[in-house]
């Protein structure tokens, strides 16, 4: 028996092109950020001002749903946590989702506009 060891990952290399990786991710796997948004909204529904850790939400998604994409070797990756937190804060201003310093903090308003345009729209409120 032979095994096909061809890589199936189509994402840009995060270390070489992090913004390209984020664009690829939001375009290729919009369901992942949508799941993050829903889980965070559900957690905050108990008390809208309660502190929410984006890292905790990503771990909950990994544990409870095993969220992954079938077409790529891909799952909820730790490099997505800063992106998800900042996107969520843009959609839900005033949410208590702390962030740490990130390369994302240096993005221009136009770069943020381009990234947010890729967000799944089905459950925005």
PDB file of C-alpha atoms in Angstrom:
ATOM      1  CA  UNK A   1       0.000   0.000   0.000  1.00  0.00           C
ATOM      2  CA  UNK A   2       1.251   3.481  -0.842  1.00  0.00           C
ATOM      3  CA  UNK A   3       0.212   6.699   0.812  1.00  0.00           C
ATOM      4  CA  UNK A   4      -0.201  10.043  -0.883  1.00  0.00           C
ATOM      5  CA  UNK A   5       1.902  12.430   1.191  1.00  0.00           C
ATOM      6  CA  UNK A   6       1.149  15.487  -0.913  1.00  0.00           C
ATOM      7  CA  UNK A   7       0.479  18.537   1.212  1.00  0.00           C
ATOM      8  CA  UNK A   8      -3.109  19.682   1.096  1.00  0.00           C
ATOM      9  CA  UNK A   9      -2.665  23.012   2.852  1.00  0.00           C
ATOM     10  CA  UNK A  10      -3.230  25.899   0.458  1.00  0.00           C
ATOM     11  CA  UNK A  11      -2.726  28.707   2.965  1.00  0.00           C
ATOM     12  CA  UNK A  12       0.078  31.222   2.636  1.00  0.00           C
ATOM     13  CA  UNK A  13       2.869  30.549   5.118  1.00  0.00           C
ATOM     14  CA  UNK A  14       1.975  32.530   8.260  1.00  0.00           C
ATOM     15  CA  UNK A  15       5.605  33.343   9.094  1.00  0.00           C
ATOM     16  CA  UNK A  16       6.206  34.827   5.649  1.00  0.00           C
ATOM     17  CA  UNK A  17       2.843  36.489   4.997  1.00  0.00           C
ATOM     18  CA  UNK A  18       0.661  36.786   8.108  1.00  0.00           C
ATOM     19  CA  UNK A  19      -1.839  39.187   6.544  1.00  0.00           C
ATOM     20  CA  UNK A  20      -2.116  36.964   3.480  1.00  0.00           C
ATOM     21  CA  UNK A  21      -2.725  34.048   5.821  1.00  0.00           C
ATOM     22  CA  UNK A  22      -5.507  35.955   7.625  1.00  0.00           C
ATOM     23  CA  UNK A  23      -7.121  36.901   4.292  1.00  0.00           C
ATOM     24  CA  UNK A  24      -6.923  33.279   3.116  1.00  0.00           C
ATOM     25  CA  UNK A  25      -8.406  32.036   6.366  1.00  0.00           C
ATOM     26  CA  UNK A  26     -11.360  34.439   6.415  1.00  0.00           C
ATOM     27  CA  UNK A  27     -12.112  33.690   2.761  1.00  0.00           C
ATOM     28  CA  UNK A  28     -11.603  29.928   2.865  1.00  0.00           C
ATOM     29  CA  UNK A  29     -13.066  29.171   6.306  1.00  0.00           C
ATOM     30  CA  UNK A  30     -15.627  31.868   7.163  1.00  0.00           C
ATOM     31  CA  UNK A  31     -17.534  29.361   9.299  1.00  0.00           C
ATOM     32  CA  UNK A  32     -14.714  29.351  11.828  1.00  0.00           C
ATOM     33  CA  UNK A  33     -14.922  33.044  12.693  1.00  0.00           C
ATOM     34  CA  UNK A  34     -18.737  32.816  12.594  1.00  0.00           C
ATOM     35  CA  UNK A  35     -18.524  30.037  15.232  1.00  0.00           C
ATOM     36  CA  UNK A  36     -16.175  32.211  17.318  1.00  0.00           C
ATOM     37  CA  UNK A  37     -18.623  35.128  17.089  1.00  0.00           C
ATOM     38  CA  UNK A  38     -21.610  32.966  18.083  1.00  0.00           C
ATOM     39  CA  UNK A  39     -19.770  31.380  21.025  1.00  0.00           C
ATOM     40  CA  UNK A  40     -18.553  34.749  22.276  1.00  0.00           C
ATOM     41  CA  UNK A  41     -22.027  36.261  21.928  1.00  0.00           C
ATOM     42  CA  UNK A  42     -23.512  33.315  23.843  1.00  0.00           C
ATOM     43  CA  UNK A  43     -20.954  33.676  26.622  1.00  0.00           C
ATOM     44  CA  UNK A  44     -21.619  37.423  26.888  1.00  0.00           C
ATOM     45  CA  UNK A  45     -25.410  36.969  26.812  1.00  0.00           C
ATOM     46  CA  UNK A  46     -25.334  36.115  30.531  1.00  0.00           C
ATOM     47  CA  UNK A  47     -23.705  39.459  31.328  1.00  0.00           C
ATOM     48  CA  UNK A  48     -22.751  41.690  28.365  1.00  0.00           C
ATOM     49  CA  UNK A  49     -19.965  43.423  30.294  1.00  0.00           C
ATOM     50  CA  UNK A  50     -18.265  40.211  31.475  1.00  0.00           C
ATOM     51  CA  UNK A  51     -14.663  39.650  30.432  1.00  0.00           C
ATOM     52  CA  UNK A  52     -14.240  37.160  27.592  1.00  0.00           C
ATOM     53  CA  UNK A  53     -10.921  35.553  26.734  1.00  0.00           C
ATOM     54  CA  UNK A  54     -10.580  35.002  22.985  1.00  0.00           C
ATOM     55  CA  UNK A  55      -8.122  32.218  23.785  1.00  0.00           C
ATOM     56  CA  UNK A  56     -10.718  30.506  25.977  1.00  0.00           C
ATOM     57  CA  UNK A  57     -13.336  30.723  23.218  1.00  0.00           C
ATOM     58  CA  UNK A  58     -10.895  29.148  20.716  1.00  0.00           C
ATOM     59  CA  UNK A  59     -10.186  26.321  23.162  1.00  0.00           C
ATOM     60  CA  UNK A  60     -13.906  25.781  23.730  1.00  0.00           C
ATOM     61  CA  UNK A  61     -14.421  25.547  19.955  1.00  0.00           C
ATOM     62  CA  UNK A  62     -11.631  22.991  19.681  1.00  0.00           C
ATOM     63  CA  UNK A  63     -12.944  20.910  22.557  1.00  0.00           C
ATOM     64  CA  UNK A  64     -16.699  21.022  22.037  1.00  0.00           C
ATOM     65  CA  UNK A  65     -17.025  20.990  18.297  1.00  0.00           C
ATOM     66  CA  UNK A  66     -13.768  19.707  16.901  1.00  0.00           C
ATOM     67  CA  UNK A  67     -14.224  22.502  14.372  1.00  0.00           C
ATOM     68  CA  UNK A  68     -12.061  21.858  11.333  1.00  0.00           C
ATOM     69  CA  UNK A  69     -12.111  22.148   7.586  1.00  0.00           C
ATOM     70  CA  UNK A  70     -12.454  18.987   5.511  1.00  0.00           C
ATOM     71  CA  UNK A  71     -10.599  20.308   2.459  1.00  0.00           C
ATOM     72  CA  UNK A  72      -7.357  21.342   4.178  1.00  0.00           C
ATOM     73  CA  UNK A  73      -5.227  20.167   7.042  1.00  0.00           C
ATOM     74  CA  UNK A  74      -6.503  22.935   9.253  1.00  0.00           C
ATOM     75  CA  UNK A  75      -8.059  23.599  12.646  1.00  0.00           C
ATOM     76  CA  UNK A  76      -8.522  26.524  15.030  1.00  0.00           C
ATOM     77  CA  UNK A  77      -4.945  27.721  15.210  1.00  0.00           C
ATOM     78  CA  UNK A  78      -3.455  29.886  17.974  1.00  0.00           C
ATOM     79  CA  UNK A  79      -2.317  32.496  15.426  1.00  0.00           C
ATOM     80  CA  UNK A  80      -6.008  33.233  14.813  1.00  0.00           C
ATOM     81  CA  UNK A  81      -6.784  34.276  18.401  1.00  0.00           C
ATOM     82  CA  UNK A  82      -5.491  37.876  18.052  1.00  0.00           C
ATOM     83  CA  UNK A  83      -7.337  38.269  14.758  1.00  0.00           C
ATOM     84  CA  UNK A  84     -10.598  36.899  16.121  1.00  0.00           C
ATOM     85  CA  UNK A  85     -10.401  39.122  19.219  1.00  0.00           C
ATOM     86  CA  UNK A  86      -9.816  42.279  17.192  1.00  0.00           C
ATOM     87  CA  UNK A  87     -12.461  41.453  14.601  1.00  0.00           C
ATOM     88  CA  UNK A  88     -14.964  40.783  17.369  1.00  0.00           C
ATOM     89  CA  UNK A  89     -14.154  44.107  19.031  1.00  0.00           C
ATOM     90  CA  UNK A  90     -14.715  45.891  15.718  1.00  0.00           C
ATOM     91  CA  UNK A  91     -18.130  44.247  15.395  1.00  0.00           C
ATOM     92  CA  UNK A  92     -19.045  44.585  19.067  1.00  0.00           C
ATOM     93  CA  UNK A  93     -17.496  47.848  20.301  1.00  0.00           C
ATOM     94  CA  UNK A  94     -17.367  47.952  24.060  1.00  0.00           C
ATOM     95  CA  UNK A  95     -17.156  44.177  24.481  1.00  0.00           C
ATOM     96  CA  UNK A  96     -14.760  43.228  27.269  1.00  0.00           C
ATOM     97  CA  UNK A  97     -12.371  41.134  25.165  1.00  0.00           C
ATOM     98  CA  UNK A  98      -8.819  41.983  26.254  1.00  0.00           C
ATOM     99  CA  UNK A  99      -6.010  41.852  23.713  1.00  0.00           C
ATOM    100  CA  UNK A 100      -2.256  41.683  23.948  1.00  0.00           C
ATOM    101  CA  UNK A 101       0.123  43.538  21.654  1.00  0.00           C
ATOM    102  CA  UNK A 102       0.080  42.044  18.164  1.00  0.00           C
ATOM    103  CA  UNK A 103       1.395  42.765  14.689  1.00  0.00           C
ATOM    104  CA  UNK A 104      -2.263  43.394  13.861  1.00  0.00           C
ATOM    105  CA  UNK A 105      -2.080  46.620  15.858  1.00  0.00           C
ATOM    106  CA  UNK A 106       0.022  48.136  13.054  1.00  0.00           C
ATOM    107  CA  UNK A 107      -2.594  47.581  10.339  1.00  0.00           C
ATOM    108  CA  UNK A 108      -3.856  50.671   8.572  1.00  0.00           C
ATOM    109  CA  UNK A 109      -7.562  51.529   8.523  1.00  0.00           C
ATOM    110  CA  UNK A 110      -7.685  50.407   4.865  1.00  0.00           C
ATOM    111  CA  UNK A 111      -6.170  47.028   5.759  1.00  0.00           C
ATOM    112  CA  UNK A 112      -8.766  46.582   8.529  1.00  0.00           C
ATOM    113  CA  UNK A 113     -11.548  47.536   6.122  1.00  0.00           C
ATOM    114  CA  UNK A 114     -10.305  44.898   3.670  1.00  0.00           C
ATOM    115  CA  UNK A 115     -10.185  42.228   6.403  1.00  0.00           C
ATOM    116  CA  UNK A 116     -13.584  43.065   7.876  1.00  0.00           C
ATOM    117  CA  UNK A 117     -15.138  42.955   4.394  1.00  0.00           C
ATOM    118  CA  UNK A 118     -14.307  39.219   4.401  1.00  0.00           C
ATOM    119  CA  UNK A 119     -16.329  38.482   7.551  1.00  0.00           C
ATOM    120  CA  UNK A 120     -19.307  36.152   7.389  1.00  0.00           C
ATOM    121  CA  UNK A 121     -22.448  38.281   7.468  1.00  0.00           C
ATOM    122  CA  UNK A 122     -25.176  35.700   8.188  1.00  0.00           C
ATOM    123  CA  UNK A 123     -25.503  36.335  11.909  1.00  0.00           C
ATOM    124  CA  UNK A 124     -24.347  39.910  12.398  1.00  0.00           C
ATOM    125  CA  UNK A 125     -26.567  41.866  14.755  1.00  0.00           C
TER     126      UNK A 125
END
